[in-house]
């Protein structure tokens, strides 16, 4: 998972500051590196990249002084290629048709095969990201104008790719034909924006115009939007359902659905499927389980308490690079309020179980805080299969629900009861047809094209 942002409008310094702000709003989508590319007043492509969080990787002061009419930015979380500055995006290239910069969210599933083919024809790769394949595919289409070369390149890709690119002074955005990762268009005054999530439009006070459609290429220049298509006809769509469960911010809308509303509905459906007859109160694992817990509490007519407090300065646990750091992260991240919990039967709602370590440690500290019974309720189905499309869920062997049935997993975690949402209820909560959604990490139904 990564975050991408693009902007095009009149030449003014605030455009680069907008990218900085947009990336700040997308920080939850990647914390390993951040970067910005822009065309300066002289038409030269400029780049600023660094490792770490946006504020550490980029200089707001310098960016706010720069003038440019179009820019793109990226926050990275690696799923293909190691965490290093050579893989920080945007990537750029100068080839026979000019300069190109590109930033990508997703995972191209046939990248290795394409890379081997390109290398056999003389291509030399500078990074280990799958994104660089797009630049080389473009460069091999010497007879085509750059936009046509990009369309041809994208038509060869399989898997997940939402991209923003700078080509010939234009802002280009594209979403794969299956629609895996979100991508939205926004507008403020004469400035157009493209972002992974609508929360990044809010911060620059842009209006959410619409989503980029699956298979669409959008070219923005001089205030006009041109829409083209990637010439691939998929049998069905694969919009990532896990974006609604956990990945996206609740203040974002994806494909016409409010993430907040979906999470509330997930909790309500969970209460129907997984009641807790002797539960006295509902609490959510902060932050991504909180809205589901609220939905569960309302639907089951139980009080909702914010009885677990989260240290806001600790990042998301499952996307930290090592198991040891992940475990330390959980321990320093969450703290229960003992007096609310002691001697009571509690229903704890979490968004998902991936490795199971967060749930296990949480149940342990809730017991230490004096909970009598702990009913763990999960507002998504068991994650039994790895994601191939840009989310760093581990191999099956490291997925708790792939290695244990629900009873064994309950014992491993230490809860009194454990219950998961059903796949049908997940689909029902998002309110899109099953043929529009990817649920592969829950049911193993991968894209087979
Ligand atoms: S496998 Fe899961 S996380 Fe990956 S794209 Fe599909 S729904 Fe999203």
Short mmCIF file of C-alpha atoms and ligand atoms in Angstrom, two decimals:
data_model
loop_
_atom_site.label_atom_id
_atom_site.label_comp_id
_atom_site.label_asym_id
_atom_site.label_seq_id
_atom_site.Cartn_x
_atom_site.Cartn_y
_atom_site.Cartn_z
CA UNK A 1 0.00 0.00 0.00
CA UNK A 2 1.28 3.46 -0.89
CA UNK A 3 -0.25 6.90 -1.20
CA UNK A 4 -0.13 9.03 -4.34
CA UNK A 5 -1.03 12.65 -4.96
CA UNK A 6 -0.95 14.91 -8.01
CA UNK A 7 -1.75 18.54 -8.74
CA UNK A 8 -1.86 20.79 -11.80
CA UNK A 9 -2.82 24.46 -12.05
CA UNK A 10 -1.44 27.96 -12.40
CA UNK A 11 2.28 28.36 -11.61
CA UNK A 12 2.47 29.19 -7.96
CA UNK A 13 4.47 28.01 -4.97
CA UNK A 14 1.39 26.71 -3.15
CA UNK A 15 1.08 23.83 -5.61
CA UNK A 16 4.12 22.14 -4.11
CA UNK A 17 2.92 22.93 -0.62
CA UNK A 18 -0.37 21.25 -1.59
CA UNK A 19 1.52 18.08 -2.49
CA UNK A 20 3.27 18.17 0.86
CA UNK A 21 -0.08 18.57 2.66
CA UNK A 22 -1.71 15.86 0.54
CA UNK A 23 1.07 13.42 1.35
CA UNK A 24 0.69 14.30 5.02
CA UNK A 25 -2.97 13.28 4.82
CA UNK A 26 -1.94 10.02 3.14
CA UNK A 27 0.80 9.18 5.66
CA UNK A 28 -1.17 6.14 6.91
CA UNK A 29 -0.66 4.54 3.46
CA UNK A 30 3.14 4.47 3.71
CA UNK A 31 5.83 5.49 6.15
CA UNK A 32 9.07 4.25 4.65
CA UNK A 33 9.83 7.09 2.25
CA UNK A 34 8.27 10.12 0.62
CA UNK A 35 8.98 12.05 -2.54
CA UNK A 36 7.80 14.85 -4.81
CA UNK A 37 8.50 15.49 -8.52
CA UNK A 38 7.61 18.66 -10.40
CA UNK A 39 8.33 20.61 -13.54
CA UNK A 40 9.95 23.92 -12.57
CA UNK A 41 9.53 27.30 -14.27
CA UNK A 42 12.18 26.44 -16.84
CA UNK A 43 10.42 23.17 -17.69
CA UNK A 44 13.04 20.98 -15.99
CA UNK A 45 11.94 17.97 -13.97
CA UNK A 46 12.92 18.34 -10.30
CA UNK A 47 12.78 15.82 -7.48
CA UNK A 48 12.95 15.77 -3.71
CA UNK A 49 12.92 12.39 -1.91
CA UNK A 50 13.89 11.01 1.45
CA UNK A 51 13.44 8.12 3.85
CA UNK A 52 10.95 8.12 6.70
CA UNK A 53 7.80 10.09 7.40
CA UNK A 54 6.80 13.04 5.24
CA UNK A 55 8.08 15.66 7.67
CA UNK A 56 11.48 13.94 7.88
CA UNK A 57 11.80 12.98 4.21
CA UNK A 58 10.79 16.31 2.65
CA UNK A 59 11.53 19.96 3.34
CA UNK A 60 8.26 21.86 3.59
CA UNK A 61 10.20 25.11 3.72
CA UNK A 62 11.98 24.45 0.44
CA UNK A 63 8.91 23.06 -1.33
CA UNK A 64 6.80 26.05 -0.32
CA UNK A 65 9.29 28.35 -2.09
CA UNK A 66 9.40 26.41 -5.36
CA UNK A 67 7.28 27.37 -8.35
CA UNK A 68 5.75 24.73 -10.57
CA UNK A 69 2.57 24.17 -12.53
CA UNK A 70 2.27 20.42 -12.03
CA UNK A 71 3.62 18.02 -9.44
CA UNK A 72 3.18 14.51 -8.10
CA UNK A 73 4.04 12.93 -4.76
CA UNK A 74 4.28 9.53 -3.15
CA UNK A 75 4.47 7.93 0.29
CA UNK A 76 5.87 4.43 0.19
CA UNK A 77 5.31 1.21 2.01
CA UNK A 78 7.20 -1.57 0.28
CA UNK A 79 5.56 -4.70 -1.04
CA UNK A 80 7.82 -5.12 -4.11
CA UNK A 81 11.47 -4.12 -3.71
CA UNK A 82 13.30 -3.41 -0.46
CA UNK A 83 12.97 -0.33 1.73
CA UNK A 84 15.74 1.92 0.42
CA UNK A 85 16.15 5.35 -1.14
CA UNK A 86 16.70 3.88 -4.61
CA UNK A 87 13.13 2.61 -4.46
CA UNK A 88 11.64 5.86 -3.13
CA UNK A 89 9.16 7.36 -5.58
CA UNK A 90 8.33 9.23 -7.78
CA UNK A 91 10.62 7.48 -10.28
CA UNK A 92 11.75 9.51 -13.26
CA UNK A 93 13.34 8.92 -16.64
CA UNK A 94 14.57 10.93 -19.58
CA UNK A 95 14.11 9.05 -22.83
CA UNK A 96 13.90 9.86 -26.53
CA UNK A 97 10.45 11.46 -26.15
CA UNK A 98 11.21 13.61 -23.12
CA UNK A 99 11.02 13.48 -19.34
CA UNK A 100 8.58 11.37 -17.34
CA UNK A 101 7.94 11.03 -13.60
CA UNK A 102 5.64 8.41 -12.15
CA UNK A 103 4.30 7.36 -8.73
CA UNK A 104 2.46 4.10 -8.19
CA UNK A 105 0.20 2.44 -5.63
CA UNK A 106 -0.38 -1.31 -5.97
CA UNK A 107 1.46 -4.42 -7.00
CA UNK A 108 1.99 -5.47 -10.61
CA UNK A 109 1.65 -9.25 -10.56
CA UNK A 110 3.42 -9.91 -13.89
CA UNK A 111 6.27 -7.43 -13.21
CA UNK A 112 8.98 -10.10 -12.91
CA UNK A 113 8.05 -11.68 -16.22
CA UNK A 114 7.96 -8.27 -17.95
CA UNK A 115 11.26 -7.29 -16.33
CA UNK A 116 13.03 -10.43 -17.58
CA UNK A 117 11.74 -9.76 -21.07
CA UNK A 118 12.85 -6.10 -20.96
CA UNK A 119 16.30 -7.05 -19.63
CA UNK A 120 16.72 -9.56 -22.43
CA UNK A 121 16.17 -6.61 -24.79
CA UNK A 122 18.84 -4.48 -23.11
CA UNK A 123 16.94 -2.62 -20.37
CA UNK A 124 18.99 -1.77 -17.26
CA UNK A 125 16.90 -1.34 -14.10
CA UNK A 126 18.00 1.14 -11.44
CA UNK A 127 15.55 0.16 -8.71
CA UNK A 128 13.94 -3.07 -7.56
CA UNK A 129 10.38 -1.71 -7.66
CA UNK A 130 7.76 -3.06 -10.03
CA UNK A 131 6.95 0.56 -10.95
CA UNK A 132 10.12 0.94 -13.03
CA UNK A 133 8.74 -1.65 -15.46
CA UNK A 134 6.21 0.97 -16.62
CA UNK A 135 8.97 3.44 -17.55
CA UNK A 136 10.93 0.80 -19.49
CA UNK A 137 7.81 -0.38 -21.31
CA UNK A 138 7.18 3.24 -22.34
CA UNK A 139 10.78 3.72 -23.50
CA UNK A 140 10.48 0.63 -25.73
CA UNK A 141 7.62 2.27 -27.63
CA UNK A 142 9.90 4.73 -29.45
CA UNK A 143 7.47 5.32 -32.32
CA UNK A 144 4.58 6.38 -30.12
CA UNK A 145 3.90 9.74 -28.44
CA UNK A 146 4.42 9.46 -24.65
CA UNK A 147 0.74 9.24 -23.70
CA UNK A 148 0.15 6.48 -26.26
CA UNK A 149 3.30 4.73 -25.05
CA UNK A 150 1.95 4.90 -21.47
CA UNK A 151 -1.42 3.45 -22.54
CA UNK A 152 0.34 0.61 -24.36
CA UNK A 153 2.56 -0.02 -21.33
CA UNK A 154 -0.39 -0.10 -18.94
CA UNK A 155 -2.28 -2.52 -21.20
CA UNK A 156 0.50 -5.08 -20.61
CA UNK A 157 0.25 -4.98 -16.83
CA UNK A 158 -1.71 -7.35 -14.60
CA UNK A 159 -2.61 -6.72 -10.99
CA UNK A 160 -3.01 -3.49 -9.10
CA UNK A 161 -1.87 -0.09 -10.26
CA UNK A 162 -3.19 3.33 -9.49
CA UNK A 163 -0.68 5.83 -10.85
CA UNK A 164 -0.04 9.53 -11.19
CA UNK A 165 2.50 10.74 -13.77
CA UNK A 166 3.97 13.94 -15.17
CA UNK A 167 4.32 13.77 -18.94
CA UNK A 168 4.99 16.77 -21.20
CA UNK A 169 3.71 19.26 -18.63
CA UNK A 170 0.48 17.30 -18.13
CA UNK A 171 -0.84 15.49 -15.09
CA UNK A 172 -1.83 11.94 -15.94
CA UNK A 173 -3.67 9.53 -13.63
CA UNK A 174 -4.70 5.94 -14.28
CA UNK A 175 -6.37 3.11 -12.44
CA UNK A 176 -6.01 -0.56 -13.40
CA UNK A 177 -8.95 -2.18 -15.22
CA UNK A 178 -9.86 -4.18 -12.11
CA UNK A 179 -10.01 -1.12 -9.85
CA UNK A 180 -7.95 -2.59 -6.99
CA UNK A 181 -6.69 0.63 -5.41
CA UNK A 182 -8.72 3.81 -5.01
CA UNK A 183 -8.01 7.04 -6.90
CA UNK A 184 -10.02 10.25 -6.79
CA UNK A 185 -10.12 13.56 -8.66
CA UNK A 186 -10.60 16.89 -6.89
CA UNK A 187 -10.78 20.56 -7.83
CA UNK A 188 -10.30 23.92 -6.16
CA UNK A 189 -10.52 27.14 -8.16
CA UNK A 190 -8.52 26.44 -11.31
CA UNK A 191 -6.41 23.69 -9.73
CA UNK A 192 -7.02 19.97 -10.30
CA UNK A 193 -5.91 17.24 -7.91
CA UNK A 194 -5.64 13.46 -7.98
CA UNK A 195 -5.21 11.47 -4.75
CA UNK A 196 -5.34 7.96 -3.37
CA UNK A 197 -8.08 9.00 -0.94
CA UNK A 198 -10.52 11.86 -0.67
CA UNK A 199 -9.18 12.80 2.80
CA UNK A 200 -6.15 14.25 0.95
CA UNK A 201 -8.47 16.52 -1.05
CA UNK A 202 -10.04 17.84 2.15
CA UNK A 203 -6.73 19.12 3.47
CA UNK A 204 -6.17 21.30 0.38
CA UNK A 205 -9.85 22.40 0.48
CA UNK A 206 -10.57 20.75 -2.87
CA UNK A 207 -13.98 19.41 -3.82
CA UNK A 208 -14.19 15.69 -4.53
CA UNK A 209 -15.21 15.68 -8.22
CA UNK A 210 -15.32 11.91 -8.83
CA UNK A 211 -13.34 8.66 -8.67
CA UNK A 212 -11.04 7.67 -11.51
CA UNK A 213 -12.91 4.70 -12.98
CA UNK A 214 -11.29 1.27 -13.23
CA UNK A 215 -9.45 1.10 -16.56
CA UNK A 216 -9.55 4.88 -17.04
CA UNK A 217 -6.64 7.17 -17.94
CA UNK A 218 -7.22 10.80 -17.09
CA UNK A 219 -5.12 13.55 -18.68
CA UNK A 220 -5.37 16.99 -17.13
CA UNK A 221 -3.97 20.11 -18.79
CA UNK A 222 -5.02 23.77 -19.00
CA UNK A 223 -7.99 23.13 -16.72
CA UNK A 224 -9.46 20.41 -18.94
CA UNK A 225 -9.87 16.70 -18.18
CA UNK A 226 -9.60 14.18 -21.01
CA UNK A 227 -10.65 10.60 -20.29
CA UNK A 228 -9.17 7.63 -22.17
CA UNK A 229 -9.30 3.86 -21.57
CA UNK A 230 -6.73 1.15 -21.04
CA UNK A 231 -7.59 -1.36 -23.79
CA UNK A 232 -8.15 -4.32 -21.46
CA UNK A 233 -11.63 -5.74 -20.84
CA UNK A 234 -11.71 -7.48 -17.46
CA UNK A 235 -14.28 -10.19 -16.76
CA UNK A 236 -15.08 -8.44 -13.46
CA UNK A 237 -13.79 -5.78 -11.07
CA UNK A 238 -11.61 -6.32 -8.00
CA UNK A 239 -11.99 -3.22 -5.82
CA UNK A 240 -10.09 -3.96 -2.59
CA UNK A 241 -12.56 -4.67 0.22
CA UNK A 242 -9.76 -4.38 2.80
CA UNK A 243 -9.53 -0.65 2.05
CA UNK A 244 -12.94 -0.31 3.72
CA UNK A 245 -12.06 -2.68 6.58
CA UNK A 246 -8.73 -1.20 7.63
CA UNK A 247 -6.52 0.53 5.08
CA UNK A 248 -8.31 3.74 4.18
CA UNK A 249 -9.03 6.60 6.55
CA UNK A 250 -12.64 6.70 7.78
CA UNK A 251 -13.00 10.28 6.55
CA UNK A 252 -12.46 9.11 2.95
CA UNK A 253 -15.04 8.10 0.35
CA UNK A 254 -14.10 5.29 -2.03
CA UNK A 255 -16.14 4.55 -5.15
CA UNK A 256 -19.12 6.43 -3.76
CA UNK A 257 -19.05 4.74 -0.35
CA UNK A 258 -18.11 6.48 2.87
CA UNK A 259 -15.50 4.38 4.68
CA UNK A 260 -17.00 5.53 7.99
CA UNK A 261 -20.49 4.36 7.00
CA UNK A 262 -19.17 1.00 5.81
CA UNK A 263 -17.30 0.43 9.09
CA UNK A 264 -20.42 1.29 11.07
CA UNK A 265 -22.40 -1.22 8.99
CA UNK A 266 -19.66 -3.86 9.44
CA UNK A 267 -20.13 -3.50 13.20
CA UNK A 268 -23.92 -3.70 12.92
CA UNK A 269 -23.76 -6.83 10.77
CA UNK A 270 -21.21 -8.30 13.16
CA UNK A 271 -23.63 -7.86 16.05
CA UNK A 272 -26.22 -9.86 14.10
CA UNK A 273 -23.84 -12.69 13.18
CA UNK A 274 -21.83 -12.76 16.40
CA UNK A 275 -23.99 -11.71 19.40
CA UNK A 276 -22.51 -11.76 22.94
CA UNK A 277 -25.33 -12.77 25.30
CA UNK A 278 -23.56 -11.86 28.55
CA UNK A 279 -21.59 -8.85 27.23
CA UNK A 280 -21.99 -5.76 29.42
CA UNK A 281 -20.18 -3.17 27.31
CA UNK A 282 -18.50 -2.80 23.91
CA UNK A 283 -15.09 -1.35 23.28
CA UNK A 284 -13.10 -1.01 20.08
CA UNK A 285 -9.44 -1.63 19.43
CA UNK A 286 -8.26 1.85 18.54
CA UNK A 287 -8.31 3.28 16.02
CA UNK A 288 -9.48 1.05 13.19
CA UNK A 289 -11.84 -1.07 15.36
CA UNK A 290 -13.56 1.90 17.00
CA UNK A 291 -16.23 2.64 14.39
CA UNK A 292 -17.12 -1.06 14.04
CA UNK A 293 -17.45 -1.21 17.84
CA UNK A 294 -19.82 1.74 17.77
CA UNK A 295 -21.97 -0.03 15.15
CA UNK A 296 -21.90 -3.23 17.19
CA UNK A 297 -22.90 -1.40 20.39
CA UNK A 298 -25.82 0.38 18.73
CA UNK A 299 -27.09 -2.80 17.06
CA UNK A 300 -26.84 -4.86 20.25
CA UNK A 301 -28.09 -2.10 22.56
CA UNK A 302 -25.00 -2.19 24.76
CA UNK A 303 -23.03 0.77 26.13
CA UNK A 304 -19.94 1.79 24.15
CA UNK A 305 -16.83 2.81 26.09
CA UNK A 306 -13.49 4.19 24.93
CA UNK A 307 -11.76 1.92 27.43
CA UNK A 308 -8.54 1.37 25.48
CA UNK A 309 -6.41 4.44 24.92
CA UNK A 310 -3.98 4.59 22.06
CA UNK A 311 -0.68 6.40 22.07
CA UNK A 312 -1.05 8.43 18.89
CA UNK A 313 2.65 8.64 18.25
CA UNK A 314 3.10 4.95 17.53
CA UNK A 315 2.46 3.84 13.95
CA UNK A 316 0.30 1.01 12.66
CA UNK A 317 1.66 -2.28 13.91
CA UNK A 318 1.38 -4.76 11.08
CA UNK A 319 3.27 -2.61 8.60
CA UNK A 320 6.40 -2.28 10.71
CA UNK A 321 9.25 -4.29 9.25
CA UNK A 322 10.17 -6.91 11.89
CA UNK A 323 8.24 -9.12 14.30
CA UNK A 324 10.17 -7.79 17.32
CA UNK A 325 9.43 -4.15 16.48
CA UNK A 326 5.81 -5.10 15.76
CA UNK A 327 5.45 -6.68 19.19
CA UNK A 328 7.08 -3.79 21.00
CA UNK A 329 4.82 -1.47 18.99
CA UNK A 330 1.68 -3.15 20.34
CA UNK A 331 2.89 -2.99 23.93
CA UNK A 332 3.66 0.68 23.87
CA UNK A 333 0.68 1.58 21.72
CA UNK A 334 -2.39 0.58 23.74
CA UNK A 335 -3.35 1.11 27.37
CA UNK A 336 -6.67 0.06 28.98
CA UNK A 337 -8.57 2.14 31.55
CA UNK A 338 -8.77 -0.41 34.38
CA UNK A 339 -11.69 1.10 36.30
CA UNK A 340 -13.99 0.77 33.27
CA UNK A 341 -13.05 -2.84 32.66
CA UNK A 342 -12.50 -4.47 36.06
CA UNK A 343 -14.96 -7.27 36.89
CA UNK A 344 -16.99 -6.84 33.69
CA UNK A 345 -17.79 -9.01 30.68
CA UNK A 346 -16.50 -7.01 27.73
CA UNK A 347 -17.04 -7.25 23.99
CA UNK A 348 -13.92 -6.13 22.14
CA UNK A 349 -14.32 -5.30 18.44
CA UNK A 350 -11.28 -5.25 16.16
CA UNK A 351 -11.17 -4.67 12.41
CA UNK A 352 -9.20 -7.80 11.50
CA UNK A 353 -6.74 -10.45 12.67
CA UNK A 354 -3.60 -10.79 10.55
CA UNK A 355 -0.73 -12.32 12.53
CA UNK A 356 -2.74 -12.48 15.75
CA UNK A 357 -0.03 -10.88 17.88
CA UNK A 358 -1.91 -7.61 18.43
CA UNK A 359 -5.06 -9.46 19.56
CA UNK A 360 -3.08 -11.78 21.84
CA UNK A 361 -1.31 -8.91 23.59
CA UNK A 362 -4.51 -6.88 23.83
CA UNK A 363 -6.39 -9.76 25.46
CA UNK A 364 -3.51 -10.20 27.87
CA UNK A 365 -3.54 -6.57 28.98
CA UNK A 366 -7.35 -6.55 29.23
CA UNK A 367 -7.14 -9.59 31.57
CA UNK A 368 -4.47 -7.81 33.60
CA UNK A 369 -6.85 -4.83 33.78
CA UNK A 370 -9.40 -7.13 35.44
CA UNK A 371 -11.86 -8.05 32.66
CA UNK A 372 -14.01 -11.01 33.74
CA UNK A 373 -14.86 -12.32 30.26
CA UNK A 374 -13.46 -11.14 26.93
CA UNK A 375 -15.60 -11.70 23.83
CA UNK A 376 -13.48 -10.83 20.79
CA UNK A 377 -15.49 -9.84 17.71
CA UNK A 378 -13.80 -9.23 14.35
CA UNK A 379 -15.45 -6.89 11.83
CA UNK A 380 -14.07 -8.80 8.82
CA UNK A 381 -13.79 -12.45 7.79
CA UNK A 382 -10.66 -14.45 8.77
CA UNK A 383 -7.62 -13.37 6.68
CA UNK A 384 -6.50 -16.76 5.34
CA UNK A 385 -4.70 -15.86 2.12
CA UNK A 386 -1.86 -13.45 1.32
CA UNK A 387 -2.60 -10.34 -0.73
CA UNK A 388 -0.89 -10.22 -4.13
CA UNK A 389 -2.06 -6.72 -4.93
CA UNK A 390 -0.03 -4.35 -2.82
CA UNK A 391 -0.80 -5.08 0.83
CA UNK A 392 1.94 -6.56 2.95
CA UNK A 393 -0.11 -9.30 4.55
CA UNK A 394 2.35 -12.11 5.28
CA UNK A 395 2.70 -15.57 3.75
CA UNK A 396 -0.08 -18.01 4.61
CA UNK A 397 2.21 -19.63 7.20
CA UNK A 398 2.24 -16.34 9.16
CA UNK A 399 -1.47 -15.64 8.91
CA UNK A 400 -3.04 -16.74 12.17
CA UNK A 401 -6.42 -17.66 10.65
CA UNK A 402 -4.75 -19.70 7.89
CA UNK A 403 -2.93 -21.89 10.40
CA UNK A 404 -5.66 -22.37 13.03
CA UNK A 405 -9.41 -22.91 13.08
CA UNK A 406 -11.47 -20.39 15.06
CA UNK A 407 -11.40 -22.50 18.25
CA UNK A 408 -7.62 -22.88 18.23
CA UNK A 409 -7.19 -19.24 17.35
CA UNK A 410 -9.44 -18.23 20.28
CA UNK A 411 -7.23 -20.30 22.60
CA UNK A 412 -4.04 -18.88 21.08
CA UNK A 413 -5.31 -15.33 21.60
CA UNK A 414 -6.70 -16.14 25.05
CA UNK A 415 -10.23 -14.77 24.54
CA UNK A 416 -13.31 -16.45 26.03
CA UNK A 417 -15.09 -16.37 22.68
CA UNK A 418 -14.03 -15.35 19.17
CA UNK A 419 -16.29 -14.71 16.18
CA UNK A 420 -15.69 -13.28 12.69
CA UNK A 421 -17.90 -11.51 10.18
CA UNK A 422 -18.94 -13.57 7.12
CA UNK A 423 -17.78 -12.69 3.60
CA UNK A 424 -21.44 -12.11 2.56
CA UNK A 425 -21.84 -9.58 5.37
CA UNK A 426 -18.64 -7.80 4.32
CA UNK A 427 -19.97 -7.47 0.77
CA UNK A 428 -23.39 -6.43 2.04
CA UNK A 429 -21.81 -3.74 4.25
CA UNK A 430 -19.84 -2.23 1.36
CA UNK A 431 -23.00 -2.43 -0.76
CA UNK A 432 -21.28 -3.23 -4.06
CA UNK A 433 -21.96 -6.41 -6.04
CA UNK A 434 -19.62 -9.33 -5.21
CA UNK A 435 -18.35 -9.18 -8.83
CA UNK A 436 -17.10 -5.63 -8.16
CA UNK A 437 -15.03 -6.48 -5.08
CA UNK A 438 -11.79 -8.29 -4.27
CA UNK A 439 -12.14 -10.56 -1.25
CA UNK A 440 -9.12 -12.75 -2.11
CA UNK A 441 -7.39 -12.47 1.27
CA UNK A 442 -10.59 -13.82 2.86
CA UNK A 443 -11.73 -16.44 0.35
CA UNK A 444 -8.77 -17.06 -1.98
CA UNK A 445 -10.64 -15.88 -5.09
CA UNK A 446 -7.75 -14.22 -6.91
CA UNK A 447 -7.71 -12.48 -10.26
CA UNK A 448 -6.99 -15.23 -12.80
CA UNK A 449 -6.35 -13.31 -16.03
S1 LIG B 1 -6.40 -9.64 -1.40
FE1 LIG B 1 -7.41 -8.51 0.27
S2 LIG B 1 -6.04 -6.78 0.70
FE2 LIG B 1 -5.46 -7.63 -1.29
S3 LIG B 1 -6.59 -6.41 -2.81
FE3 LIG B 1 -7.83 -8.21 -2.35
S4 LIG B 1 -9.18 -7.57 -0.66
FE4 LIG B 1 -7.53 -6.08 -0.81
#
